[in-house]
Amino acid sequence: MTKLKQSKQLNNSKLKNNEKRLNSKRSNPTRQDVSKKFQGVAKYKYSKNGSDAADAKEYPLMQGLMMKVSKGGHGNWGSVPMAANDPAGKKQPAIKSLVKFILKLAKK
């Protein structure tokens, strides 16, 4: 087998593994599930205590989801809390790209 064929097989294998990871379910929802849940939604209620908490405020969907990813919280997908990924707010462009990517998954 040529090195080119080996390389292509390895790349295909990596792509399949990445796709499996993208759609796998652990203690959190899959990215596909998240995308489907927010399909056609314009607003998002956010509170670190959960979207049903008394202190939850309504935000445009993108802003609310970015806050959820950045600051964490719980209550949207069961009892397992989502850890804060950017509590200092220094990675907002990357988080915005991630949220946009996830929201587009249901459209594929």
PDB file of N, CA and C in Angstrom:
ATOM      1  N   MET A   1       0.846  -1.172   0.000  1.00  0.00           N
ATOM      2  CA  MET A   1       0.000   0.000   0.000  1.00  0.00           C
ATOM      3  C   MET A   1       0.898   1.245   0.000  1.00  0.00           C
ATOM      4  N   THR A   2       0.537   2.186  -0.823  1.00  0.00           N
ATOM      5  CA  THR A   2       1.354   3.399  -0.922  1.00  0.00           C
ATOM      6  C   THR A   2       1.129   4.288   0.294  1.00  0.00           C
ATOM      7  N   LYS A   3       2.086   5.183   0.513  1.00  0.00           N
ATOM      8  CA  LYS A   3       1.970   6.102   1.646  1.00  0.00           C
ATOM      9  C   LYS A   3       0.762   7.019   1.501  1.00  0.00           C
ATOM     10  N   LEU A   4       0.423   7.375   0.256  1.00  0.00           N
ATOM     11  CA  LEU A   4      -0.736   8.238   0.011  1.00  0.00           C
ATOM     12  C   LEU A   4      -2.027   7.537   0.425  1.00  0.00           C
ATOM     13  N   LYS A   5      -2.162   6.247   0.070  1.00  0.00           N
ATOM     14  CA  LYS A   5      -3.348   5.486   0.447  1.00  0.00           C
ATOM     15  C   LYS A   5      -3.430   5.329   1.965  1.00  0.00           C
ATOM     16  N   GLN A   6      -2.285   5.065   2.599  1.00  0.00           N
ATOM     17  CA  GLN A   6      -2.255   4.933   4.053  1.00  0.00           C
ATOM     18  C   GLN A   6      -2.688   6.243   4.708  1.00  0.00           C
ATOM     19  N   SER A   7      -2.200   7.338   4.189  1.00  0.00           N
ATOM     20  CA  SER A   7      -2.542   8.651   4.725  1.00  0.00           C
ATOM     21  C   SER A   7      -4.044   8.931   4.586  1.00  0.00           C
ATOM     22  N   LYS A   8      -4.602   8.597   3.415  1.00  0.00           N
ATOM     23  CA  LYS A   8      -6.036   8.803   3.187  1.00  0.00           C
ATOM     24  C   LYS A   8      -6.866   7.940   4.138  1.00  0.00           C
ATOM     25  N   GLN A   9      -6.451   6.682   4.328  1.00  0.00           N
ATOM     26  CA  GLN A   9      -7.178   5.798   5.238  1.00  0.00           C
ATOM     27  C   GLN A   9      -7.125   6.328   6.667  1.00  0.00           C
ATOM     28  N   LEU A  10      -5.966   6.817   7.071  1.00  0.00           N
ATOM     29  CA  LEU A  10      -5.814   7.367   8.409  1.00  0.00           C
ATOM     30  C   LEU A  10      -6.701   8.601   8.577  1.00  0.00           C
ATOM     31  N   ASN A  11      -6.712   9.487   7.584  1.00  0.00           N
ATOM     32  CA  ASN A  11      -7.547  10.682   7.650  1.00  0.00           C
ATOM     33  C   ASN A  11      -9.030  10.323   7.706  1.00  0.00           C
ATOM     34  N   ASN A  12      -9.460   9.342   6.896  1.00  0.00           N
ATOM     35  CA  ASN A  12     -10.850   8.900   6.924  1.00  0.00           C
ATOM     36  C   ASN A  12     -11.214   8.321   8.283  1.00  0.00           C
ATOM     37  N   SER A  13     -10.310   7.563   8.860  1.00  0.00           N
ATOM     38  CA  SER A  13     -10.533   6.978  10.171  1.00  0.00           C
ATOM     39  C   SER A  13     -10.672   8.077  11.226  1.00  0.00           C
ATOM     40  N   LYS A  14      -9.819   9.090  11.162  1.00  0.00           N
ATOM     41  CA  LYS A  14      -9.893  10.205  12.109  1.00  0.00           C
ATOM     42  C   LYS A  14     -11.200  10.964  11.950  1.00  0.00           C
ATOM     43  N   LEU A  15     -11.633  11.177  10.711  1.00  0.00           N
ATOM     44  CA  LEU A  15     -12.899  11.875  10.473  1.00  0.00           C
ATOM     45  C   LEU A  15     -14.073  11.106  11.057  1.00  0.00           C
ATOM     46  N   LYS A  16     -14.071   9.779  10.868  1.00  0.00           N
ATOM     47  CA  LYS A  16     -15.153   8.960  11.421  1.00  0.00           C
ATOM     48  C   LYS A  16     -15.155   9.009  12.940  1.00  0.00           C
ATOM     49  N   ASN A  17     -13.974   8.951  13.553  1.00  0.00           N
ATOM     50  CA  ASN A  17     -13.888   9.031  15.009  1.00  0.00           C
ATOM     51  C   ASN A  17     -14.364  10.387  15.518  1.00  0.00           C
ATOM     52  N   ASN A  18     -13.999  11.460  14.813  1.00  0.00           N
ATOM     53  CA  ASN A  18     -14.446  12.793  15.217  1.00  0.00           C
ATOM     54  C   ASN A  18     -15.960  12.902  15.107  1.00  0.00           C
ATOM     55  N   GLU A  19     -16.538  12.329  14.052  1.00  0.00           N
ATOM     56  CA  GLU A  19     -17.991  12.368  13.880  1.00  0.00           C
ATOM     57  C   GLU A  19     -18.679  11.582  14.990  1.00  0.00           C
ATOM     58  N   LYS A  20     -18.126  10.430  15.345  1.00  0.00           N
ATOM     59  CA  LYS A  20     -18.695   9.641  16.441  1.00  0.00           C
ATOM     60  C   LYS A  20     -18.651  10.426  17.744  1.00  0.00           C
ATOM     61  N   ARG A  21     -17.510  11.072  18.014  1.00  0.00           N
ATOM     62  CA  ARG A  21     -17.380  11.871  19.232  1.00  0.00           C
ATOM     63  C   ARG A  21     -18.360  13.028  19.238  1.00  0.00           C
ATOM     64  N   LEU A  22     -18.549  13.660  18.094  1.00  0.00           N
ATOM     65  CA  LEU A  22     -19.441  14.797  17.972  1.00  0.00           C
ATOM     66  C   LEU A  22     -20.870  14.404  18.318  1.00  0.00           C
ATOM     67  N   ASN A  23     -21.258  13.193  17.959  1.00  0.00           N
ATOM     68  CA  ASN A  23     -22.631  12.747  18.164  1.00  0.00           C
ATOM     69  C   ASN A  23     -22.793  11.770  19.328  1.00  0.00           C
ATOM     70  N   SER A  24     -21.748  11.574  20.118  1.00  0.00           N
ATOM     71  CA  SER A  24     -21.848  10.630  21.226  1.00  0.00           C
ATOM     72  C   SER A  24     -22.487  11.306  22.445  1.00  0.00           C
ATOM     73  N   LYS A  25     -23.136  10.487  23.240  1.00  0.00           N
ATOM     74  CA  LYS A  25     -23.827  10.998  24.419  1.00  0.00           C
ATOM     75  C   LYS A  25     -23.129  10.442  25.653  1.00  0.00           C
ATOM     76  N   ARG A  26     -22.757  11.334  26.533  1.00  0.00           N
ATOM     77  CA  ARG A  26     -22.148  10.932  27.806  1.00  0.00           C
ATOM     78  C   ARG A  26     -23.109  11.397  28.890  1.00  0.00           C
ATOM     79  N   SER A  27     -22.651  12.246  29.792  1.00  0.00           N
ATOM     80  CA  SER A  27     -23.539  12.801  30.811  1.00  0.00           C
ATOM     81  C   SER A  27     -24.166  14.094  30.316  1.00  0.00           C
ATOM     82  N   ASN A  28     -23.753  14.530  29.150  1.00  0.00           N
ATOM     83  CA  ASN A  28     -24.269  15.772  28.581  1.00  0.00           C
ATOM     84  C   ASN A  28     -24.962  15.465  27.252  1.00  0.00           C
ATOM     85  N   PRO A  29     -25.759  16.403  26.749  1.00  0.00           N
ATOM     86  CA  PRO A  29     -26.418  16.142  25.467  1.00  0.00           C
ATOM     87  C   PRO A  29     -25.416  16.202  24.314  1.00  0.00           C
ATOM     88  N   THR A  30     -25.770  15.571  23.216  1.00  0.00           N
ATOM     89  CA  THR A  30     -24.912  15.672  22.041  1.00  0.00           C
ATOM     90  C   THR A  30     -25.046  17.074  21.458  1.00  0.00           C
ATOM     91  N   ARG A  31     -24.093  17.463  20.668  1.00  0.00           N
ATOM     92  CA  ARG A  31     -24.163  18.782  20.029  1.00  0.00           C
ATOM     93  C   ARG A  31     -25.357  18.851  19.092  1.00  0.00           C
ATOM     94  N   GLN A  32     -25.681  17.723  18.468  1.00  0.00           N
ATOM     95  CA  GLN A  32     -26.861  17.647  17.597  1.00  0.00           C
ATOM     96  C   GLN A  32     -28.135  17.914  18.399  1.00  0.00           C
ATOM     97  N   ASP A  33     -28.236  17.324  19.591  1.00  0.00           N
ATOM     98  CA  ASP A  33     -29.410  17.539  20.447  1.00  0.00           C
ATOM     99  C   ASP A  33     -29.552  19.017  20.819  1.00  0.00           C
ATOM    100  N   VAL A  34     -28.436  19.636  21.154  1.00  0.00           N
ATOM    101  CA  VAL A  34     -28.459  21.059  21.502  1.00  0.00           C
ATOM    102  C   VAL A  34     -28.934  21.879  20.312  1.00  0.00           C
ATOM    103  N   SER A  35     -28.404  21.586  19.153  1.00  0.00           N
ATOM    104  CA  SER A  35     -28.774  22.314  17.953  1.00  0.00           C
ATOM    105  C   SER A  35     -30.267  22.171  17.660  1.00  0.00           C
ATOM    106  N   LYS A  36     -30.774  20.949  17.773  1.00  0.00           N
ATOM    107  CA  LYS A  36     -32.196  20.715  17.510  1.00  0.00           C
ATOM    108  C   LYS A  36     -33.081  21.434  18.524  1.00  0.00           C
ATOM    109  N   LYS A  37     -32.662  21.460  19.779  1.00  0.00           N
ATOM    110  CA  LYS A  37     -33.463  22.100  20.831  1.00  0.00           C
ATOM    111  C   LYS A  37     -33.658  23.587  20.545  1.00  0.00           C
ATOM    112  N   PHE A  38     -32.658  24.236  19.976  1.00  0.00           N
ATOM    113  CA  PHE A  38     -32.730  25.681  19.786  1.00  0.00           C
ATOM    114  C   PHE A  38     -33.074  26.081  18.354  1.00  0.00           C
ATOM    115  N   GLN A  39     -33.461  25.111  17.521  1.00  0.00           N
ATOM    116  CA  GLN A  39     -33.873  25.407  16.150  1.00  0.00           C
ATOM    117  C   GLN A  39     -35.118  26.294  16.180  1.00  0.00           C
ATOM    118  N   GLY A  40     -35.049  27.453  15.554  1.00  0.00           N
ATOM    119  CA  GLY A  40     -36.191  28.363  15.481  1.00  0.00           C
ATOM    120  C   GLY A  40     -36.433  29.186  16.734  1.00  0.00           C
ATOM    121  N   VAL A  41     -35.562  29.074  17.732  1.00  0.00           N
ATOM    122  CA  VAL A  41     -35.707  29.825  18.983  1.00  0.00           C
ATOM    123  C   VAL A  41     -34.963  31.145  18.856  1.00  0.00           C
ATOM    124  N   ALA A  42     -35.557  32.219  19.352  1.00  0.00           N
ATOM    125  CA  ALA A  42     -34.932  33.545  19.243  1.00  0.00           C
ATOM    126  C   ALA A  42     -34.385  34.049  20.568  1.00  0.00           C
ATOM    127  N   LYS A  43     -34.928  33.564  21.679  1.00  0.00           N
ATOM    128  CA  LYS A  43     -34.544  34.066  23.008  1.00  0.00           C
ATOM    129  C   LYS A  43     -34.051  32.916  23.880  1.00  0.00           C
ATOM    130  N   TYR A  44     -33.249  33.275  24.877  1.00  0.00           N
ATOM    131  CA  TYR A  44     -32.731  32.285  25.824  1.00  0.00           C
ATOM    132  C   TYR A  44     -32.708  32.901  27.210  1.00  0.00           C
ATOM    133  N   LYS A  45     -33.299  32.212  28.170  1.00  0.00           N
ATOM    134  CA  LYS A  45     -33.269  32.684  29.555  1.00  0.00           C
ATOM    135  C   LYS A  45     -32.034  32.096  30.223  1.00  0.00           C
ATOM    136  N   TYR A  46     -31.215  32.972  30.823  1.00  0.00           N
ATOM    137  CA  TYR A  46     -29.985  32.492  31.464  1.00  0.00           C
ATOM    138  C   TYR A  46     -29.913  32.931  32.918  1.00  0.00           C
ATOM    139  N   SER A  47     -29.524  32.010  33.727  1.00  0.00           N
ATOM    140  CA  SER A  47     -29.119  32.232  35.114  1.00  0.00           C
ATOM    141  C   SER A  47     -28.170  31.107  35.451  1.00  0.00           C
ATOM    142  N   LYS A  48     -27.176  31.382  36.237  1.00  0.00           N
ATOM    143  CA  LYS A  48     -26.251  30.327  36.668  1.00  0.00           C
ATOM    144  C   LYS A  48     -27.015  29.239  37.424  1.00  0.00           C
ATOM    145  N   ASN A  49     -28.195  29.598  37.941  1.00  0.00           N
ATOM    146  CA  ASN A  49     -29.022  28.666  38.697  1.00  0.00           C
ATOM    147  C   ASN A  49     -30.030  27.911  37.835  1.00  0.00           C
ATOM    148  N   GLY A  50     -29.981  28.122  36.526  1.00  0.00           N
ATOM    149  CA  GLY A  50     -30.884  27.439  35.614  1.00  0.00           C
ATOM    150  C   GLY A  50     -31.857  28.398  34.970  1.00  0.00           C
ATOM    151  N   SER A  51     -32.364  28.030  33.812  1.00  0.00           N
ATOM    152  CA  SER A  51     -33.230  28.939  33.058  1.00  0.00           C
ATOM    153  C   SER A  51     -34.597  29.133  33.704  1.00  0.00           C
ATOM    154  N   ASP A  52     -34.987  28.249  34.605  1.00  0.00           N
ATOM    155  CA  ASP A  52     -36.266  28.397  35.304  1.00  0.00           C
ATOM    156  C   ASP A  52     -36.131  29.138  36.628  1.00  0.00           C
ATOM    157  N   ALA A  53     -34.914  29.519  36.994  1.00  0.00           N
ATOM    158  CA  ALA A  53     -34.685  30.201  38.270  1.00  0.00           C
ATOM    159  C   ALA A  53     -35.318  31.595  38.265  1.00  0.00           C
ATOM    160  N   ALA A  54     -35.649  32.071  39.443  1.00  0.00           N
ATOM    161  CA  ALA A  54     -36.291  33.386  39.580  1.00  0.00           C
ATOM    162  C   ALA A  54     -35.405  34.519  39.065  1.00  0.00           C
ATOM    163  N   ASP A  55     -34.094  34.345  39.146  1.00  0.00           N
ATOM    164  CA  ASP A  55     -33.186  35.416  38.707  1.00  0.00           C
ATOM    165  C   ASP A  55     -32.786  35.305  37.227  1.00  0.00           C
ATOM    166  N   ALA A  56     -33.407  34.374  36.481  1.00  0.00           N
ATOM    167  CA  ALA A  56     -33.077  34.200  35.057  1.00  0.00           C
ATOM    168  C   ALA A  56     -33.548  35.413  34.255  1.00  0.00           C
ATOM    169  N   LYS A  57     -32.686  35.866  33.359  1.00  0.00           N
ATOM    170  CA  LYS A  57     -33.011  36.996  32.486  1.00  0.00           C
ATOM    171  C   LYS A  57     -33.041  36.516  31.046  1.00  0.00           C
ATOM    172  N   GLU A  58     -33.877  37.170  30.239  1.00  0.00           N
ATOM    173  CA  GLU A  58     -34.001  36.784  28.837  1.00  0.00           C
ATOM    174  C   GLU A  58     -33.011  37.561  27.977  1.00  0.00           C
ATOM    175  N   TYR A  59     -32.351  36.820  27.091  1.00  0.00           N
ATOM    176  CA  TYR A  59     -31.347  37.393  26.184  1.00  0.00           C
ATOM    177  C   TYR A  59     -31.632  36.909  24.770  1.00  0.00           C
ATOM    178  N   PRO A  60     -31.085  37.605  23.764  1.00  0.00           N
ATOM    179  CA  PRO A  60     -31.115  37.023  22.418  1.00  0.00           C
ATOM    180  C   PRO A  60     -30.400  35.669  22.469  1.00  0.00           C
ATOM    181  N   LEU A  61     -30.839  34.731  21.652  1.00  0.00           N
ATOM    182  CA  LEU A  61     -30.333  33.355  21.717  1.00  0.00           C
ATOM    183  C   LEU A  61     -28.812  33.278  21.731  1.00  0.00           C
ATOM    184  N   MET A  62     -28.153  33.928  20.785  1.00  0.00           N
ATOM    185  CA  MET A  62     -26.682  33.838  20.692  1.00  0.00           C
ATOM    186  C   MET A  62     -26.023  34.342  21.977  1.00  0.00           C
ATOM    187  N   GLN A  63     -26.452  35.481  22.461  1.00  0.00           N
ATOM    188  CA  GLN A  63     -25.866  36.059  23.671  1.00  0.00           C
ATOM    189  C   GLN A  63     -26.109  35.153  24.888  1.00  0.00           C
ATOM    190  N   GLY A  64     -27.319  34.636  25.007  1.00  0.00           N
ATOM    191  CA  GLY A  64     -27.639  33.757  26.133  1.00  0.00           C
ATOM    192  C   GLY A  64     -26.840  32.473  26.126  1.00  0.00           C
ATOM    193  N   LEU A  65     -26.720  31.848  24.952  1.00  0.00           N
ATOM    194  CA  LEU A  65     -25.944  30.605  24.866  1.00  0.00           C
ATOM    195  C   LEU A  65     -24.458  30.859  25.099  1.00  0.00           C
ATOM    196  N   MET A  66     -23.971  31.996  24.623  1.00  0.00           N
ATOM    197  CA  MET A  66     -22.567  32.334  24.885  1.00  0.00           C
ATOM    198  C   MET A  66     -22.332  32.493  26.391  1.00  0.00           C
ATOM    199  N   MET A  67     -23.289  33.087  27.085  1.00  0.00           N
ATOM    200  CA  MET A  67     -23.170  33.222  28.543  1.00  0.00           C
ATOM    201  C   MET A  67     -23.162  31.857  29.205  1.00  0.00           C
ATOM    202  N   LYS A  68     -24.044  30.969  28.743  1.00  0.00           N
ATOM    203  CA  LYS A  68     -24.128  29.624  29.321  1.00  0.00           C
ATOM    204  C   LYS A  68     -22.808  28.878  29.142  1.00  0.00           C
ATOM    205  N   VAL A  69     -22.236  28.930  27.946  1.00  0.00           N
ATOM    206  CA  VAL A  69     -20.968  28.246  27.692  1.00  0.00           C
ATOM    207  C   VAL A  69     -19.853  28.891  28.504  1.00  0.00           C
ATOM    208  N   SER A  70     -19.853  30.204  28.573  1.00  0.00           N
ATOM    209  CA  SER A  70     -18.797  30.930  29.282  1.00  0.00           C
ATOM    210  C   SER A  70     -18.852  30.719  30.791  1.00  0.00           C
ATOM    211  N   LYS A  71     -20.034  30.929  31.361  1.00  0.00           N
ATOM    212  CA  LYS A  71     -20.178  30.957  32.827  1.00  0.00           C
ATOM    213  C   LYS A  71     -20.681  29.659  33.429  1.00  0.00           C
ATOM    214  N   GLY A  72     -21.186  28.761  32.584  1.00  0.00           N
ATOM    215  CA  GLY A  72     -21.707  27.504  33.089  1.00  0.00           C
ATOM    216  C   GLY A  72     -23.114  27.657  33.636  1.00  0.00           C
ATOM    217  N   GLY A  73     -23.590  26.625  34.281  1.00  0.00           N
ATOM    218  CA  GLY A  73     -24.930  26.626  34.851  1.00  0.00           C
ATOM    219  C   GLY A  73     -25.491  25.219  34.867  1.00  0.00           C
ATOM    220  N   HIS A  74     -26.776  25.121  35.198  1.00  0.00           N
ATOM    221  CA  HIS A  74     -27.411  23.801  35.224  1.00  0.00           C
ATOM    222  C   HIS A  74     -28.918  23.941  35.028  1.00  0.00           C
ATOM    223  N   GLY A  75     -29.567  22.803  34.871  1.00  0.00           N
ATOM    224  CA  GLY A  75     -31.015  22.781  34.806  1.00  0.00           C
ATOM    225  C   GLY A  75     -31.611  22.630  33.427  1.00  0.00           C
ATOM    226  N   ASN A  76     -30.839  22.783  32.366  1.00  0.00           N
ATOM    227  CA  ASN A  76     -31.406  22.678  31.028  1.00  0.00           C
ATOM    228  C   ASN A  76     -31.450  21.247  30.520  1.00  0.00           C
ATOM    229  N   TRP A  77     -30.542  20.406  30.973  1.00  0.00           N
ATOM    230  CA  TRP A  77     -30.439  19.049  30.451  1.00  0.00           C
ATOM    231  C   TRP A  77     -30.370  18.025  31.579  1.00  0.00           C
ATOM    232  N   GLY A  78     -30.954  18.324  32.688  1.00  0.00           N
ATOM    233  CA  GLY A  78     -30.902  17.402  33.809  1.00  0.00           C
ATOM    234  C   GLY A  78     -30.096  17.972  34.955  1.00  0.00           C
ATOM    235  N   SER A  79     -29.644  17.098  35.832  1.00  0.00           N
ATOM    236  CA  SER A  79     -29.011  17.556  37.068  1.00  0.00           C
ATOM    237  C   SER A  79     -27.507  17.789  36.968  1.00  0.00           C
ATOM    238  N   VAL A  80     -26.876  17.336  35.890  1.00  0.00           N
ATOM    239  CA  VAL A  80     -25.426  17.498  35.764  1.00  0.00           C
ATOM    240  C   VAL A  80     -25.136  18.935  35.311  1.00  0.00           C
ATOM    241  N   PRO A  81     -24.408  19.709  36.116  1.00  0.00           N
ATOM    242  CA  PRO A  81     -24.133  21.097  35.737  1.00  0.00           C
ATOM    243  C   PRO A  81     -23.105  21.196  34.610  1.00  0.00           C
ATOM    244  N   MET A  82     -23.215  22.279  33.855  1.00  0.00           N
ATOM    245  CA  MET A  82     -22.229  22.565  32.814  1.00  0.00           C
ATOM    246  C   MET A  82     -21.155  23.436  33.451  1.00  0.00           C
ATOM    247  N   ALA A  83     -19.929  23.028  33.343  1.00  0.00           N
ATOM    248  CA  ALA A  83     -18.818  23.784  33.924  1.00  0.00           C
ATOM    249  C   ALA A  83     -18.598  25.077  33.146  1.00  0.00           C
ATOM    250  N   ALA A  84     -18.100  26.088  33.826  1.00  0.00           N
ATOM    251  CA  ALA A  84     -17.738  27.341  33.162  1.00  0.00           C
ATOM    252  C   ALA A  84     -16.538  27.091  32.259  1.00  0.00           C
ATOM    253  N   ASN A  85     -16.584  27.612  31.043  1.00  0.00           N
ATOM    254  CA  ASN A  85     -15.500  27.435  30.088  1.00  0.00           C
ATOM    255  C   ASN A  85     -14.671  28.695  29.904  1.00  0.00           C
ATOM    256  N   ASP A  86     -15.230  29.832  30.307  1.00  0.00           N
ATOM    257  CA  ASP A  86     -14.534  31.110  30.140  1.00  0.00           C
ATOM    258  C   ASP A  86     -15.058  32.120  31.164  1.00  0.00           C
ATOM    259  N   PRO A  87     -14.917  31.821  32.445  1.00  0.00           N
ATOM    260  CA  PRO A  87     -15.483  32.718  33.457  1.00  0.00           C
ATOM    261  C   PRO A  87     -14.908  34.132  33.408  1.00  0.00           C
ATOM    262  N   ALA A  88     -13.688  34.291  32.930  1.00  0.00           N
ATOM    263  CA  ALA A  88     -13.067  35.618  32.864  1.00  0.00           C
ATOM    264  C   ALA A  88     -13.498  36.387  31.609  1.00  0.00           C
ATOM    265  N   GLY A  89     -14.143  35.712  30.650  1.00  0.00           N
ATOM    266  CA  GLY A  89     -14.628  36.371  29.448  1.00  0.00           C
ATOM    267  C   GLY A  89     -13.552  36.720  28.436  1.00  0.00           C
ATOM    268  N   LYS A  90     -12.457  35.984  28.438  1.00  0.00           N
ATOM    269  CA  LYS A  90     -11.330  36.292  27.541  1.00  0.00           C
ATOM    270  C   LYS A  90     -11.386  35.540  26.208  1.00  0.00           C
ATOM    271  N   LYS A  91     -12.306  34.583  26.088  1.00  0.00           N
ATOM    272  CA  LYS A  91     -12.350  33.736  24.888  1.00  0.00           C
ATOM    273  C   LYS A  91     -13.658  33.910  24.116  1.00  0.00           C
ATOM    274  N   GLN A  92     -14.262  35.070  24.190  1.00  0.00           N
ATOM    275  CA  GLN A  92     -15.578  35.275  23.591  1.00  0.00           C
ATOM    276  C   GLN A  92     -15.632  35.030  22.073  1.00  0.00           C
ATOM    277  N   PRO A  93     -14.640  35.453  21.288  1.00  0.00           N
ATOM    278  CA  PRO A  93     -14.711  35.150  19.853  1.00  0.00           C
ATOM    279  C   PRO A  93     -14.739  33.637  19.572  1.00  0.00           C
ATOM    280  N   ALA A  94     -13.955  32.875  20.309  1.00  0.00           N
ATOM    281  CA  ALA A  94     -13.935  31.418  20.120  1.00  0.00           C
ATOM    282  C   ALA A  94     -15.263  30.806  20.555  1.00  0.00           C
ATOM    283  N   ILE A  95     -15.822  31.289  21.644  1.00  0.00           N
ATOM    284  CA  ILE A  95     -17.099  30.759  22.122  1.00  0.00           C
ATOM    285  C   ILE A  95     -18.216  31.106  21.142  1.00  0.00           C
ATOM    286  N   LYS A  96     -18.183  32.290  20.581  1.00  0.00           N
ATOM    287  CA  LYS A  96     -19.190  32.671  19.592  1.00  0.00           C
ATOM    288  C   LYS A  96     -19.114  31.749  18.373  1.00  0.00           C
ATOM    289  N   SER A  97     -17.907  31.447  17.916  1.00  0.00           N
ATOM    290  CA  SER A  97     -17.734  30.530  16.788  1.00  0.00           C
ATOM    291  C   SER A  97     -18.268  29.142  17.126  1.00  0.00           C
ATOM    292  N   LEU A  98     -18.007  28.675  18.326  1.00  0.00           N
ATOM    293  CA  LEU A  98     -18.481  27.362  18.759  1.00  0.00           C
ATOM    294  C   LEU A  98     -20.000  27.316  18.792  1.00  0.00           C
ATOM    295  N   VAL A  99     -20.626  28.328  19.376  1.00  0.00           N
ATOM    296  CA  VAL A  99     -22.087  28.367  19.460  1.00  0.00           C
ATOM    297  C   VAL A  99     -22.699  28.410  18.059  1.00  0.00           C
ATOM    298  N   LYS A 100     -22.139  29.224  17.170  1.00  0.00           N
ATOM    299  CA  LYS A 100     -22.638  29.288  15.789  1.00  0.00           C
ATOM    300  C   LYS A 100     -22.534  27.909  15.125  1.00  0.00           C
ATOM    301  N   PHE A 101     -21.400  27.256  15.305  1.00  0.00           N
ATOM    302  CA  PHE A 101     -21.180  25.927  14.724  1.00  0.00           C
ATOM    303  C   PHE A 101     -22.236  24.948  15.221  1.00  0.00           C
ATOM    304  N   ILE A 102     -22.455  24.912  16.525  1.00  0.00           N
ATOM    305  CA  ILE A 102     -23.409  23.968  17.106  1.00  0.00           C
ATOM    306  C   ILE A 102     -24.826  24.260  16.607  1.00  0.00           C
ATOM    307  N   LEU A 103     -25.201  25.531  16.554  1.00  0.00           N
ATOM    308  CA  LEU A 103     -26.555  25.865  16.110  1.00  0.00           C
ATOM    309  C   LEU A 103     -26.802  25.474  14.659  1.00  0.00           C
ATOM    310  N   LYS A 104     -25.767  25.436  13.835  1.00  0.00           N
ATOM    311  CA  LYS A 104     -25.914  25.068  12.425  1.00  0.00           C
ATOM    312  C   LYS A 104     -26.011  23.552  12.218  1.00  0.00           C
ATOM    313  N   LEU A 105     -25.663  22.749  13.204  1.00  0.00           N
ATOM    314  CA  LEU A 105     -25.633  21.291  13.030  1.00  0.00           C
ATOM    315  C   LEU A 105     -26.989  20.712  12.666  1.00  0.00           C
ATOM    316  N   ALA A 106     -28.056  21.232  13.235  1.00  0.00           N
ATOM    317  CA  ALA A 106     -29.391  20.679  12.968  1.00  0.00           C
ATOM    318  C   ALA A 106     -29.823  20.940  11.539  1.00  0.00           C
ATOM    319  N   LYS A 107     -29.222  21.908  10.889  1.00  0.00           N
ATOM    320  CA  LYS A 107     -29.591  22.254   9.523  1.00  0.00           C
ATOM    321  C   LYS A 107     -28.975  21.304   8.501  1.00  0.00           C
ATOM    322  N   LYS A 108     -27.995  20.509   8.928  1.00  0.00           N
ATOM    323  CA  LYS A 108     -27.297  19.608   8.001  1.00  0.00           C
ATOM    324  C   LYS A 108     -28.050  18.325   7.800  1.00  0.00           C
TER     325      LYS A 108
END
